[in-house]
Amino acid sequence: MKTGELSGLASHIPWLTTEHGGSRIVLSSRVRLSRNLAGYPFRPTPEADAYSAALAMVSAKVRRVLREREITPRVLKSGGMEGTLRRFLSDRGFAGSRAPQEILFDEQEHVAFLIGGTDHLRITATRPGHLLTRAYEDARRWDSALEGSLPFAVAMDFGYLATRIAEAGTAMRASLLLHLPALSEYDQVATLSETAPRAGVRLVGVGNPHAALFLVQNEQSIGMDEKTILSKLEESTDSLISYEREARADWLSSGDQSLVHRVEHALASLRRTDPKDEDEAMRLINDVRVGVLCGLAKGVSLETLNVLFFLAQESHIYVECNGETEGENDIKMARGSLLAKVLK
Amino acid sequence: MTVQVYQTRGAEYHELWLCGHCADAIGVDASNAEPAPTAGELLSGLVHRPLRSCPECGTTFRQIRRTGMVGCAECYRAFRARIIPLIRSATGRVSHTGRLPERLESFKRIFVDREHYRQELDEAIETEDYERAALLRDKINQISGTDGENG
């Protein structure tokens, strides 16, 4: 895959809009269903024919159901993909530890079909804001549309047979992307991450740690039905939202003038075109977002800042520049210019 | 002497390796164990031995344990007894209760759920929990009724 194939993708992230349920704490909701075909190897084998046949069948059926719904998918082939591009797809939530061979998704990136990564097929549905049930309904609708023509591997006791045995059962990974700057400021996230498994969920940092972005996701995929998994996740998310709100209220009521200065400094720095490394950029975007949430920064939308968390990452800058960057300094300069342009 | 003890209860599976002394200590009578197979039995393939690798894709159980990943659907069947404890250690539960493809939903409702409720009904009657027994009987009738409508 070449950088040019990603053109247009790097400059906007439709599932981070604040319309339709966009929230001040929950940036997006995502549900992923892993599926494999019965009678075919789940992973490449020395005799790759059967594995390739499985992927070809999945690809053909996915294209057909998209065509039936008059959706012309954007298609990315990840063959020969280099490190930064692989990271771009991973940062975007399109790839896990094993990059898929092919990705098909709709214009709004509400649904993505990842073919040939860890599993034969991963259906990923994403919605902006706190819309987990909607994301699940989307994923389930596509799953139902495909199950009639694809022999998904299933057993009564193990449920859907995922490649990773810990993901068998519903083979569902549901997650919400949260911005938790106040809990991060008060060093509370580590404690919450340790206690989260008791509620059957996992809280993990995502992307650059200075962005204070976290994923809360289900820990178990077997032994509970989909609705119970989603409801436990919603319950934990509600608790996290309430902890974050309390921490923000404390932060603001402390009358700490340094917060006001931090926000002013961050906005001014971001509007200057000087080169910035990723850590610095994420810290500044985080500070400005806190400022907007606390009413300390005007004239910047939450949507813009949500998107900048992604666009200021090295992988996105690289793609935005069509791969025409030569080294770290070029990336820093491009990042500084991009941030200044967007926040002008 | 080493004694291998398997215990299966419902979906639960336990496997223990004990030395002769420990086996005696917990009351396992090794003399009741299956006799060692003869060379003739081994050669004729009459004796069931734990599979070393999946007959379909060749993945070994050691690979599954190391990577947490299977090679194909058949691995789940071939190594079922040994995969259950792995899933339990990772998730705490092993029995699927979520949705299934439409083609299997009615099969599950009629053959698996009804049988499950019947077992629970027997238990409820045995423990004289008649309120629960009535609820379970309603569920069984409901499934049977749906079955009849479909049939």
Tab-separated table of C-alpha atoms in Angstrom:
chain	number	residue	atom	x	y	z
A	1	MET	CA	0.000	0.000	0.000
A	2	LYS	CA	1.206	3.503	-0.807
A	3	THR	CA	0.682	6.666	1.228
A	4	GLY	CA	-1.354	8.210	-1.588
A	5	GLU	CA	-4.049	5.560	-1.163
A	6	LEU	CA	-4.832	7.139	2.187
A	7	SER	CA	-5.240	10.651	0.803
A	8	GLY	CA	-8.234	12.433	2.263
A	9	LEU	CA	-8.378	10.025	5.175
A	10	ALA	CA	-5.816	11.830	7.289
A	11	SER	CA	-7.539	15.195	7.195
A	12	HIS	CA	-10.845	14.240	8.784
A	13	ILE	CA	-12.224	11.657	11.186
A	14	PRO	CA	-15.994	11.418	10.726
A	15	TRP	CA	-16.629	9.322	13.835
A	16	LEU	CA	-15.206	12.039	16.059
A	17	THR	CA	-17.854	14.627	15.281
A	18	THR	CA	-19.783	15.976	18.245
A	19	GLU	CA	-23.109	15.683	16.431
A	20	HIS	CA	-25.565	12.916	17.211
A	21	GLY	CA	-24.667	12.077	20.774
A	22	GLY	CA	-21.194	13.580	20.905
A	23	SER	CA	-20.127	13.982	24.479
A	24	ARG	CA	-17.707	16.049	26.473
A	25	ILE	CA	-16.074	12.963	27.994
A	26	VAL	CA	-16.909	10.058	25.655
A	27	LEU	CA	-15.418	10.726	22.226
A	28	SER	CA	-16.590	7.606	20.421
A	29	SER	CA	-18.148	4.153	20.853
A	30	ARG	CA	-16.986	1.078	18.989
A	31	VAL	CA	-18.053	-2.570	18.692
A	32	ARG	CA	-15.981	-5.215	16.982
A	33	LEU	CA	-17.188	-8.713	16.113
A	34	SER	CA	-14.586	-11.360	15.203
A	35	ARG	CA	-15.619	-14.089	12.793
A	36	ASN	CA	-13.875	-17.067	11.181
A	37	LEU	CA	-15.067	-19.568	8.614
A	38	ALA	CA	-15.598	-23.213	9.524
A	39	GLY	CA	-13.539	-25.655	7.483
A	40	TYR	CA	-10.682	-23.239	6.735
A	41	PRO	CA	-7.448	-22.528	8.610
A	42	PHE	CA	-7.710	-19.385	10.730
A	43	ARG	CA	-4.137	-18.362	10.006
A	44	PRO	CA	-1.804	-18.568	7.004
A	45	THR	CA	-0.356	-22.031	6.592
A	46	PRO	CA	2.613	-23.242	4.512
A	47	GLU	CA	0.011	-24.388	1.960
A	48	ALA	CA	-1.648	-20.974	1.810
A	49	ASP	CA	-4.376	-21.954	-0.684
A	50	ALA	CA	-7.137	-22.746	1.815
A	51	TYR	CA	-6.455	-19.634	3.871
A	52	SER	CA	-6.428	-17.428	0.772
A	53	ALA	CA	-9.643	-19.055	-0.415
A	54	ALA	CA	-11.314	-18.204	2.906
A	55	LEU	CA	-10.256	-14.557	2.664
A	56	ALA	CA	-11.338	-14.349	-0.977
A	57	MET	CA	-14.764	-15.715	-0.038
A	58	VAL	CA	-15.134	-13.235	2.831
A	59	SER	CA	-14.044	-10.339	0.617
A	60	ALA	CA	-16.500	-11.286	-2.130
A	61	LYS	CA	-19.450	-11.607	0.276
A	62	VAL	CA	-18.657	-8.347	2.067
A	63	ARG	CA	-18.474	-6.524	-1.287
A	64	ARG	CA	-21.788	-8.066	-2.276
A	65	VAL	CA	-23.673	-6.954	0.856
A	66	LEU	CA	-22.199	-3.461	0.487
A	67	ARG	CA	-23.239	-3.360	-3.163
A	68	GLU	CA	-26.765	-4.501	-2.249
A	69	ARG	CA	-26.967	-1.477	0.056
A	70	GLU	CA	-25.562	0.783	-2.641
A	71	ILE	CA	-22.423	1.503	-0.654
A	72	THR	CA	-19.234	1.940	-2.617
A	73	PRO	CA	-16.554	1.014	-0.138
A	74	ARG	CA	-13.153	2.544	0.196
A	75	VAL	CA	-10.670	-0.336	-0.040
A	76	LEU	CA	-7.203	-0.450	1.472
A	77	LYS	CA	-4.833	-3.319	0.796
A	78	SER	CA	-2.144	-3.511	3.417
A	79	GLY	CA	0.277	-5.739	1.478
A	80	GLY	CA	3.853	-4.477	1.779
A	81	MET	CA	2.749	-1.772	4.169
A	82	GLU	CA	5.566	-0.006	5.966
A	83	GLY	CA	5.732	0.736	9.687
A	84	THR	CA	4.257	4.246	9.740
A	85	LEU	CA	1.319	3.327	7.537
A	86	ARG	CA	0.657	0.290	9.674
A	87	ARG	CA	0.638	2.614	12.694
A	88	PHE	CA	-1.739	4.976	10.913
A	89	LEU	CA	-4.272	2.174	10.518
A	90	SER	CA	-3.685	1.031	14.073
A	91	ASP	CA	-4.092	4.584	15.460
A	92	ARG	CA	-7.334	4.775	13.517
A	93	GLY	CA	-8.546	1.534	15.094
A	94	PHE	CA	-8.386	-0.370	11.788
A	95	ALA	CA	-5.672	-2.817	12.733
A	96	GLY	CA	-4.525	-4.744	15.769
A	97	SER	CA	-1.344	-6.669	16.382
A	98	ARG	CA	-1.726	-8.421	13.011
A	99	ALA	CA	-2.592	-5.986	10.249
A	100	PRO	CA	-5.477	-7.133	8.043
A	101	GLN	CA	-4.754	-7.870	4.406
A	102	GLU	CA	-7.693	-5.824	3.232
A	103	ILE	CA	-9.931	-3.192	4.805
A	104	LEU	CA	-13.250	-2.049	3.372
A	105	PHE	CA	-15.176	0.790	4.946
A	106	ASP	CA	-17.934	3.221	4.185
A	107	GLU	CA	-17.566	6.960	3.628
A	108	GLN	CA	-18.342	7.844	7.244
A	109	GLU	CA	-16.134	5.060	8.635
A	110	HIS	CA	-19.178	3.891	10.606
A	111	VAL	CA	-18.394	0.356	9.570
A	112	ALA	CA	-15.100	-1.253	8.631
A	113	PHE	CA	-14.530	-4.824	7.508
A	114	LEU	CA	-11.033	-6.005	8.393
A	115	ILE	CA	-10.232	-9.103	6.371
A	116	GLY	CA	-7.360	-11.449	7.159
A	117	GLY	CA	-5.813	-10.015	10.322
A	118	THR	CA	-6.043	-12.013	13.519
A	119	ASP	CA	-9.392	-13.423	12.343
A	120	HIS	CA	-10.797	-14.021	8.876
A	121	LEU	CA	-13.158	-11.087	9.412
A	122	ARG	CA	-13.579	-8.373	11.979
A	123	ILE	CA	-16.655	-6.188	11.656
A	124	THR	CA	-16.009	-2.865	13.368
A	125	ALA	CA	-18.835	-0.381	13.886
A	126	THR	CA	-18.019	3.058	15.282
A	127	ARG	CA	-20.280	5.900	16.374
A	128	PRO	CA	-19.338	9.340	17.601
A	129	GLY	CA	-19.893	10.055	21.286
A	130	HIS	CA	-21.677	7.817	23.764
A	131	LEU	CA	-23.659	5.568	21.413
A	132	LEU	CA	-22.496	2.080	22.273
A	133	THR	CA	-25.849	0.389	21.722
A	134	ARG	CA	-26.157	2.028	18.295
A	135	ALA	CA	-22.664	0.804	17.407
A	136	TYR	CA	-23.635	-2.719	18.496
A	137	GLU	CA	-26.826	-2.611	16.444
A	138	ASP	CA	-24.805	-1.521	13.401
A	139	ALA	CA	-22.281	-4.331	13.848
A	140	ARG	CA	-25.007	-6.886	14.429
A	141	ARG	CA	-26.915	-5.794	11.327
A	142	TRP	CA	-23.839	-6.356	9.137
A	143	ASP	CA	-23.112	-9.644	10.899
A	144	SER	CA	-26.666	-10.853	10.231
A	145	ALA	CA	-26.406	-9.786	6.599
A	146	LEU	CA	-23.268	-11.884	6.179
A	147	GLU	CA	-24.096	-14.982	8.229
A	148	GLY	CA	-26.489	-16.322	5.625
A	149	SER	CA	-23.775	-16.609	3.009
A	150	LEU	CA	-20.655	-17.196	5.122
A	151	PRO	CA	-20.270	-20.388	7.204
A	152	PHE	CA	-19.140	-18.746	10.440
A	153	ALA	CA	-17.376	-21.171	12.781
A	154	VAL	CA	-19.586	-21.638	15.842
A	155	ALA	CA	-19.968	-24.171	18.646
A	156	MET	CA	-22.859	-24.365	21.109
A	157	ASP	CA	-20.593	-24.194	24.147
A	158	PHE	CA	-17.791	-21.940	22.857
A	159	GLY	CA	-19.992	-19.645	20.761
A	160	TYR	CA	-18.239	-17.897	17.872
A	161	LEU	CA	-14.828	-19.483	17.447
A	162	ALA	CA	-12.326	-16.633	17.484
A	163	THR	CA	-8.663	-17.210	16.730
A	164	ARG	CA	-7.782	-16.016	20.236
A	165	ILE	CA	-9.402	-18.438	22.643
A	166	ALA	CA	-9.902	-15.649	25.208
A	167	GLU	CA	-12.176	-13.949	22.650
A	168	ALA	CA	-14.415	-16.949	21.918
A	169	GLY	CA	-18.088	-16.741	22.876
A	170	THR	CA	-19.648	-13.521	21.690
A	171	ALA	CA	-16.252	-12.729	20.067
A	172	MET	CA	-17.209	-9.135	20.770
A	173	ARG	CA	-14.949	-6.317	21.871
A	174	ALA	CA	-16.926	-3.233	22.799
A	175	SER	CA	-15.143	-0.054	23.789
A	176	LEU	CA	-15.630	3.622	24.502
A	177	LEU	CA	-12.960	6.257	23.956
A	178	LEU	CA	-12.805	8.613	26.932
A	179	HIS	CA	-10.932	11.831	27.615
A	180	LEU	CA	-10.023	11.834	31.318
A	181	PRO	CA	-7.738	14.835	31.876
A	182	ALA	CA	-8.751	15.571	35.482
A	183	LEU	CA	-8.366	11.956	36.646
A	184	SER	CA	-4.997	11.871	34.870
A	185	GLU	CA	-3.976	15.148	36.537
A	186	TYR	CA	-4.782	13.668	39.959
A	187	ASP	CA	-3.020	10.362	39.120
A	188	GLN	CA	-6.225	8.404	39.659
A	189	VAL	CA	-6.251	6.441	36.413
A	190	ALA	CA	-3.748	3.791	37.541
A	191	THR	CA	-5.912	2.968	40.561
A	192	LEU	CA	-9.046	2.814	38.429
A	193	SER	CA	-7.284	0.551	35.896
A	194	GLU	CA	-6.378	-1.836	38.698
A	195	THR	CA	-9.930	-2.015	40.044
A	196	ALA	CA	-11.729	-2.066	36.656
A	197	PRO	CA	-11.376	-5.868	36.118
A	198	ARG	CA	-13.526	-6.430	39.212
A	199	ALA	CA	-16.368	-4.849	37.255
A	200	GLY	CA	-15.551	-7.038	34.236
A	201	VAL	CA	-14.019	-4.198	32.235
A	202	ARG	CA	-10.558	-2.987	31.327
A	203	LEU	CA	-9.327	0.595	31.302
A	204	VAL	CA	-6.294	1.159	29.072
A	205	GLY	CA	-4.426	4.188	27.815
A	206	VAL	CA	-4.563	4.770	24.082
A	207	GLY	CA	-2.212	6.713	21.841
A	208	ASN	CA	0.136	9.274	23.336
A	209	PRO	CA	-0.077	9.299	27.170
A	210	HIS	CA	-0.067	13.128	27.230
A	211	ALA	CA	-3.449	13.124	25.470
A	212	ALA	CA	-5.176	11.532	28.512
A	213	LEU	CA	-7.259	9.332	26.193
A	214	PHE	CA	-8.432	5.974	27.486
A	215	LEU	CA	-10.412	3.022	26.252
A	216	VAL	CA	-12.833	1.275	28.546
A	217	GLN	CA	-13.609	-2.137	27.092
A	218	ASN	CA	-15.148	-5.464	28.047
A	219	GLU	CA	-12.816	-7.973	29.629
A	220	GLN	CA	-14.926	-11.079	29.002
A	221	SER	CA	-16.515	-12.264	25.822
A	222	ILE	CA	-17.850	-15.627	27.002
A	223	GLY	CA	-20.334	-16.510	29.746
A	224	MET	CA	-22.360	-13.325	29.268
A	225	ASP	CA	-24.643	-12.360	26.431
A	226	GLU	CA	-24.025	-9.245	24.358
A	227	LYS	CA	-26.616	-7.138	26.177
A	228	THR	CA	-25.126	-7.952	29.578
A	229	ILE	CA	-21.626	-7.127	28.344
A	230	LEU	CA	-22.808	-3.792	26.963
A	231	SER	CA	-24.764	-2.977	30.087
A	232	LYS	CA	-21.782	-3.689	32.376
A	233	LEU	CA	-19.633	-1.523	30.149
A	234	GLU	CA	-22.178	1.307	30.217
A	235	GLU	CA	-22.368	1.041	33.992
A	236	SER	CA	-18.583	1.314	34.364
A	237	THR	CA	-18.463	4.164	31.862
A	238	ASP	CA	-21.115	6.060	33.830
A	239	SER	CA	-18.994	5.642	36.968
A	240	LEU	CA	-15.877	6.882	35.167
A	241	ILE	CA	-17.783	9.872	33.787
A	242	SER	CA	-18.978	10.751	37.249
A	243	TYR	CA	-15.437	10.404	38.744
A	244	GLU	CA	-14.047	12.606	35.968
A	245	ARG	CA	-16.745	15.243	36.573
A	246	GLU	CA	-16.012	15.276	40.301
A	247	ALA	CA	-12.278	15.585	39.659
A	248	ARG	CA	-12.880	18.461	37.212
A	249	ALA	CA	-15.097	20.234	39.719
A	250	ASP	CA	-12.370	19.878	42.363
A	251	TRP	CA	-9.765	21.126	39.925
A	252	LEU	CA	-11.814	24.197	39.078
A	253	SER	CA	-12.979	24.972	42.602
A	254	SER	CA	-9.406	24.859	43.870
A	255	GLY	CA	-9.067	28.358	42.338
A	256	ASP	CA	-5.740	27.245	40.915
A	257	GLN	CA	-4.617	30.130	38.716
A	258	SER	CA	-1.998	27.885	37.091
A	259	LEU	CA	-4.816	26.115	35.197
A	260	VAL	CA	-5.874	29.417	33.609
A	261	HIS	CA	-2.252	30.140	32.661
A	262	ARG	CA	-1.794	26.607	31.335
A	263	VAL	CA	-4.806	26.929	29.051
A	264	GLU	CA	-3.785	30.392	27.797
A	265	HIS	CA	-0.209	29.234	27.221
A	266	ALA	CA	-1.348	26.072	25.438
A	267	LEU	CA	-3.638	27.903	23.029
A	268	ALA	CA	-1.014	30.522	22.253
A	269	SER	CA	1.645	27.844	21.662
A	270	LEU	CA	-0.593	25.823	19.375
A	271	ARG	CA	-1.348	28.911	17.296
A	272	ARG	CA	2.361	29.486	16.696
A	273	THR	CA	3.879	27.621	13.776
A	274	ASP	CA	7.078	26.551	15.540
A	275	PRO	CA	7.984	22.832	15.331
A	276	LYS	CA	6.426	20.580	17.950
A	277	ASP	CA	7.091	17.009	18.939
A	278	GLU	CA	4.167	14.654	19.551
A	279	ASP	CA	4.387	14.712	23.364
A	280	GLU	CA	4.304	18.495	23.459
A	281	ALA	CA	1.466	18.748	20.936
A	282	MET	CA	-0.687	16.229	22.822
A	283	ARG	CA	-0.084	17.963	26.147
A	284	LEU	CA	-1.083	21.329	24.637
A	285	ILE	CA	-4.208	19.958	22.917
A	286	ASN	CA	-5.174	18.271	26.189
A	287	ASP	CA	-4.761	21.554	28.097
A	288	VAL	CA	-6.852	23.501	25.576
A	289	ARG	CA	-9.610	20.856	25.674
A	290	VAL	CA	-9.678	21.133	29.468
A	291	GLY	CA	-9.920	24.911	28.990
A	292	VAL	CA	-12.896	24.588	26.625
A	293	LEU	CA	-14.654	22.165	29.005
A	294	CYS	CA	-14.112	24.509	31.947
A	295	GLY	CA	-15.089	27.620	30.029
A	296	LEU	CA	-11.545	28.998	30.100
A	297	ALA	CA	-10.941	28.900	26.350
A	298	LYS	CA	-13.271	30.396	23.767
A	299	GLY	CA	-13.432	30.140	20.008
A	300	VAL	CA	-12.246	26.536	19.717
A	301	SER	CA	-14.686	23.673	19.232
A	302	LEU	CA	-14.464	20.358	21.047
A	303	GLU	CA	-14.844	18.611	17.708
A	304	THR	CA	-11.696	20.268	16.363
A	305	LEU	CA	-9.720	19.270	19.438
A	306	ASN	CA	-11.045	15.692	19.355
A	307	VAL	CA	-9.852	15.354	15.785
A	308	LEU	CA	-6.488	17.005	16.538
A	309	PHE	CA	-5.666	14.276	19.050
A	310	PHE	CA	-5.457	12.007	16.018
A	311	LEU	CA	-4.255	14.369	13.298
A	312	ALA	CA	-1.240	15.497	15.331
A	313	GLN	CA	0.051	11.932	15.653
A	314	GLU	CA	3.181	11.147	13.700
A	315	SER	CA	1.436	8.539	11.560
A	316	HIS	CA	-1.278	11.007	10.486
A	317	ILE	CA	1.191	13.819	9.764
A	318	TYR	CA	3.192	11.418	7.600
A	319	VAL	CA	0.117	10.438	5.604
A	320	GLU	CA	-1.107	14.042	5.394
A	321	CYS	CA	2.268	14.948	3.814
A	322	ASN	CA	1.890	12.047	1.350
A	323	GLY	CA	4.955	10.429	2.854
A	324	GLU	CA	7.121	13.310	1.664
A	325	THR	CA	8.776	13.989	5.003
A	326	GLU	CA	12.436	13.428	5.618
A	327	GLY	CA	12.993	12.652	9.229
A	328	GLU	CA	11.790	13.784	12.599
A	329	ASN	CA	12.322	17.517	12.071
A	330	ASP	CA	10.102	17.579	8.976
A	331	ILE	CA	7.345	15.882	10.963
A	332	LYS	CA	7.712	18.398	13.818
A	333	MET	CA	7.547	21.325	11.414
A	334	ALA	CA	4.548	19.912	9.575
A	335	ARG	CA	2.802	19.317	12.905
A	336	GLY	CA	3.453	22.898	14.068
A	337	SER	CA	2.057	24.315	10.798
A	338	LEU	CA	-0.995	22.040	10.819
A	339	LEU	CA	-1.952	22.903	14.404
A	340	ALA	CA	-1.503	26.646	13.806
A	341	LYS	CA	-3.570	26.454	10.613
A	342	VAL	CA	-6.447	24.545	12.215
A	343	LEU	CA	-6.567	26.705	15.363
A	344	LYS	CA	-5.965	30.075	13.656
B	1	MET	CA	4.849	-43.924	39.827
B	2	THR	CA	2.888	-40.888	38.538
B	3	VAL	CA	-0.896	-40.814	38.630
B	4	GLN	CA	-2.883	-38.582	36.288
B	5	VAL	CA	-6.305	-37.624	37.613
B	6	TYR	CA	-9.029	-36.117	35.433
B	7	GLN	CA	-12.184	-34.704	36.899
B	8	THR	CA	-15.034	-33.466	34.732
B	9	ARG	CA	-18.176	-31.903	36.175
B	10	GLY	CA	-20.472	-30.276	33.655
B	11	ALA	CA	-18.310	-27.852	31.734
B	12	GLU	CA	-15.629	-27.863	34.415
B	13	TYR	CA	-12.476	-29.844	33.840
B	14	HIS	CA	-9.577	-30.462	36.210
B	15	GLU	CA	-6.347	-32.276	35.570
B	16	LEU	CA	-3.845	-33.252	38.268
B	17	TRP	CA	-0.516	-35.050	38.151
B	18	LEU	CA	0.323	-36.739	41.439
B	19	CYS	CA	3.222	-38.795	42.675
B	20	GLY	CA	2.292	-42.186	44.156
B	21	HIS	CA	2.729	-40.857	47.711
B	22	CYS	CA	0.434	-37.835	47.160
B	23	ALA	CA	-2.135	-39.991	45.341
B	24	ASP	CA	-2.266	-42.278	48.416
B	25	ALA	CA	-2.506	-39.257	50.710
B	26	ILE	CA	-5.661	-37.923	49.028
B	27	GLY	CA	-7.186	-41.358	48.655
B	28	VAL	CA	-6.718	-41.914	44.928
B	29	ASP	CA	-6.478	-45.627	44.383
B	30	ALA	CA	-4.030	-46.001	41.529
B	31	SER	CA	-4.757	-49.702	41.346
B	32	ASN	CA	-8.206	-48.813	39.962
B	33	ALA	CA	-6.674	-46.805	37.173
B	34	GLU	CA	-6.958	-48.047	33.645
B	35	PRO	CA	-4.278	-50.639	32.988
B	36	ALA	CA	-1.432	-49.538	30.758
B	37	PRO	CA	-2.195	-50.353	27.141
B	38	THR	CA	-0.485	-53.307	25.624
B	39	ALA	CA	1.784	-52.879	22.627
B	40	GLY	CA	-0.838	-54.605	20.490
B	41	GLU	CA	-3.564	-52.160	21.595
B	42	LEU	CA	-1.354	-49.181	20.928
B	43	LEU	CA	-0.493	-50.459	17.488
B	44	SER	CA	-4.095	-51.169	16.614
B	45	GLY	CA	-5.113	-47.660	17.669
B	46	LEU	CA	-7.727	-48.955	20.091
B	47	VAL	CA	-6.589	-46.819	22.993
B	48	HIS	CA	-7.626	-43.173	23.237
B	49	ARG	CA	-4.603	-40.950	23.760
B	50	PRO	CA	-4.679	-37.163	24.119
B	51	LEU	CA	-4.052	-35.639	20.724
B	52	ARG	CA	-0.666	-34.037	20.227
B	53	SER	CA	-1.790	-31.916	17.304
B	54	CYS	CA	-5.011	-30.853	15.628
B	55	PRO	CA	-5.952	-33.426	12.961
B	56	GLU	CA	-7.137	-30.610	10.706
B	57	CYS	CA	-4.423	-27.948	10.840
B	58	GLY	CA	-1.578	-29.559	12.796
B	59	THR	CA	-1.499	-26.933	15.559
B	60	THR	CA	-0.259	-28.452	18.818
B	61	PHE	CA	-1.803	-27.794	22.198
B	62	ARG	CA	1.537	-26.414	23.341
B	63	GLN	CA	1.314	-23.757	20.583
B	64	ILE	CA	-2.233	-22.884	21.622
B	65	ARG	CA	-1.201	-22.512	25.260
B	66	ARG	CA	1.837	-20.395	24.333
B	67	THR	CA	0.093	-18.045	21.888
B	68	GLY	CA	-3.498	-18.189	23.138
B	69	MET	CA	-4.530	-18.776	19.507
B	70	VAL	CA	-5.999	-21.770	17.699
B	71	GLY	CA	-5.252	-22.743	14.116
B	72	CYS	CA	-8.789	-23.643	13.028
B	73	ALA	CA	-12.275	-24.451	14.312
B	74	GLU	CA	-11.355	-28.116	14.740
B	75	CYS	CA	-8.741	-27.167	17.386
B	76	TYR	CA	-11.592	-26.218	19.735
B	77	ARG	CA	-13.070	-29.723	19.376
B	78	ALA	CA	-9.803	-31.646	19.390
B	79	PHE	CA	-8.453	-29.937	22.524
B	80	ARG	CA	-11.794	-29.163	24.163
B	81	ALA	CA	-10.956	-30.574	27.597
B	82	ARG	CA	-7.667	-28.695	27.734
B	83	ILE	CA	-8.960	-25.446	26.216
B	84	ILE	CA	-11.750	-25.093	28.811
B	85	PRO	CA	-9.328	-24.475	31.714
B	86	LEU	CA	-7.405	-21.960	29.561
B	87	ILE	CA	-10.566	-20.009	28.790
B	88	ARG	CA	-11.599	-20.159	32.420
B	89	SER	CA	-8.251	-18.817	33.580
B	90	ALA	CA	-8.538	-15.953	31.083
B	91	THR	CA	-12.200	-15.072	31.538
B	92	GLY	CA	-13.549	-16.961	34.551
B	93	ARG	CA	-16.424	-18.460	32.529
B	94	VAL	CA	-16.649	-21.028	29.789
B	95	SER	CA	-20.196	-21.441	28.619
B	96	HIS	CA	-21.500	-19.307	25.766
B	97	THR	CA	-24.790	-17.576	26.501
B	98	GLY	CA	-24.809	-14.963	23.745
B	99	ARG	CA	-26.362	-14.968	20.329
B	100	LEU	CA	-25.693	-17.496	17.587
B	101	PRO	CA	-26.249	-17.364	13.851
B	102	GLU	CA	-29.948	-17.570	12.997
B	103	ARG	CA	-29.533	-21.064	11.530
B	104	LEU	CA	-28.477	-22.370	14.969
B	105	GLU	CA	-30.718	-20.312	17.255
B	106	SER	CA	-33.820	-22.500	16.949
B	107	PHE	CA	-31.736	-25.672	17.185
B	108	LYS	CA	-30.185	-24.375	20.404
B	109	ARG	CA	-33.539	-23.295	21.842
B	110	ILE	CA	-35.155	-26.667	21.240
B	111	PHE	CA	-32.373	-29.123	21.926
B	112	VAL	CA	-30.028	-27.371	24.328
B	113	ASP	CA	-32.114	-24.888	26.309
B	114	ARG	CA	-35.046	-27.288	26.780
B	115	GLU	CA	-32.727	-30.009	28.037
B	116	HIS	CA	-30.991	-27.534	30.339
B	117	TYR	CA	-34.342	-26.408	31.818
B	118	ARG	CA	-35.428	-30.027	32.246
B	119	GLN	CA	-32.316	-30.735	34.325
B	120	GLU	CA	-32.969	-27.614	36.390
B	121	LEU	CA	-36.602	-28.675	36.828
B	122	ASP	CA	-35.504	-32.064	38.194
B	123	GLU	CA	-33.201	-30.295	40.639
B	124	ALA	CA	-35.940	-27.874	41.685
B	125	ILE	CA	-38.376	-30.744	42.329
B	126	GLU	CA	-35.701	-32.629	44.261
B	127	THR	CA	-35.060	-29.615	46.486
B	128	GLU	CA	-38.829	-28.986	46.752
B	129	ASP	CA	-38.464	-25.518	45.257
B	130	TYR	CA	-41.907	-25.673	43.650
B	131	GLU	CA	-42.101	-21.992	42.766
B	132	ARG	CA	-38.964	-22.310	40.646
B	133	ALA	CA	-40.196	-25.629	39.263
B	134	ALA	CA	-43.392	-23.944	38.029
B	135	LEU	CA	-41.394	-21.207	36.299
B	136	LEU	CA	-39.130	-23.775	34.640
B	137	ARG	CA	-42.116	-25.849	33.518
B	138	ASP	CA	-43.598	-22.732	31.888
B	139	LYS	CA	-40.318	-22.125	30.069
B	140	ILE	CA	-40.200	-25.724	28.812
B	141	ASN	CA	-43.823	-25.528	27.647
B	142	GLN	CA	-43.086	-22.238	25.923
B	143	ILE	CA	-40.155	-23.765	24.016
B	144	SER	CA	-42.178	-26.886	23.181
B	145	GLY	CA	-45.057	-24.698	22.004
B	146	THR	CA	-42.779	-22.706	19.728
B	147	ASP	CA	-41.316	-25.963	18.484
B	148	GLY	CA	-44.816	-27.194	17.683
B	149	GLU	CA	-45.691	-24.003	15.842
B	150	ASN	CA	-42.519	-24.270	13.805
B	151	GLY	CA	-42.867	-27.977	13.275
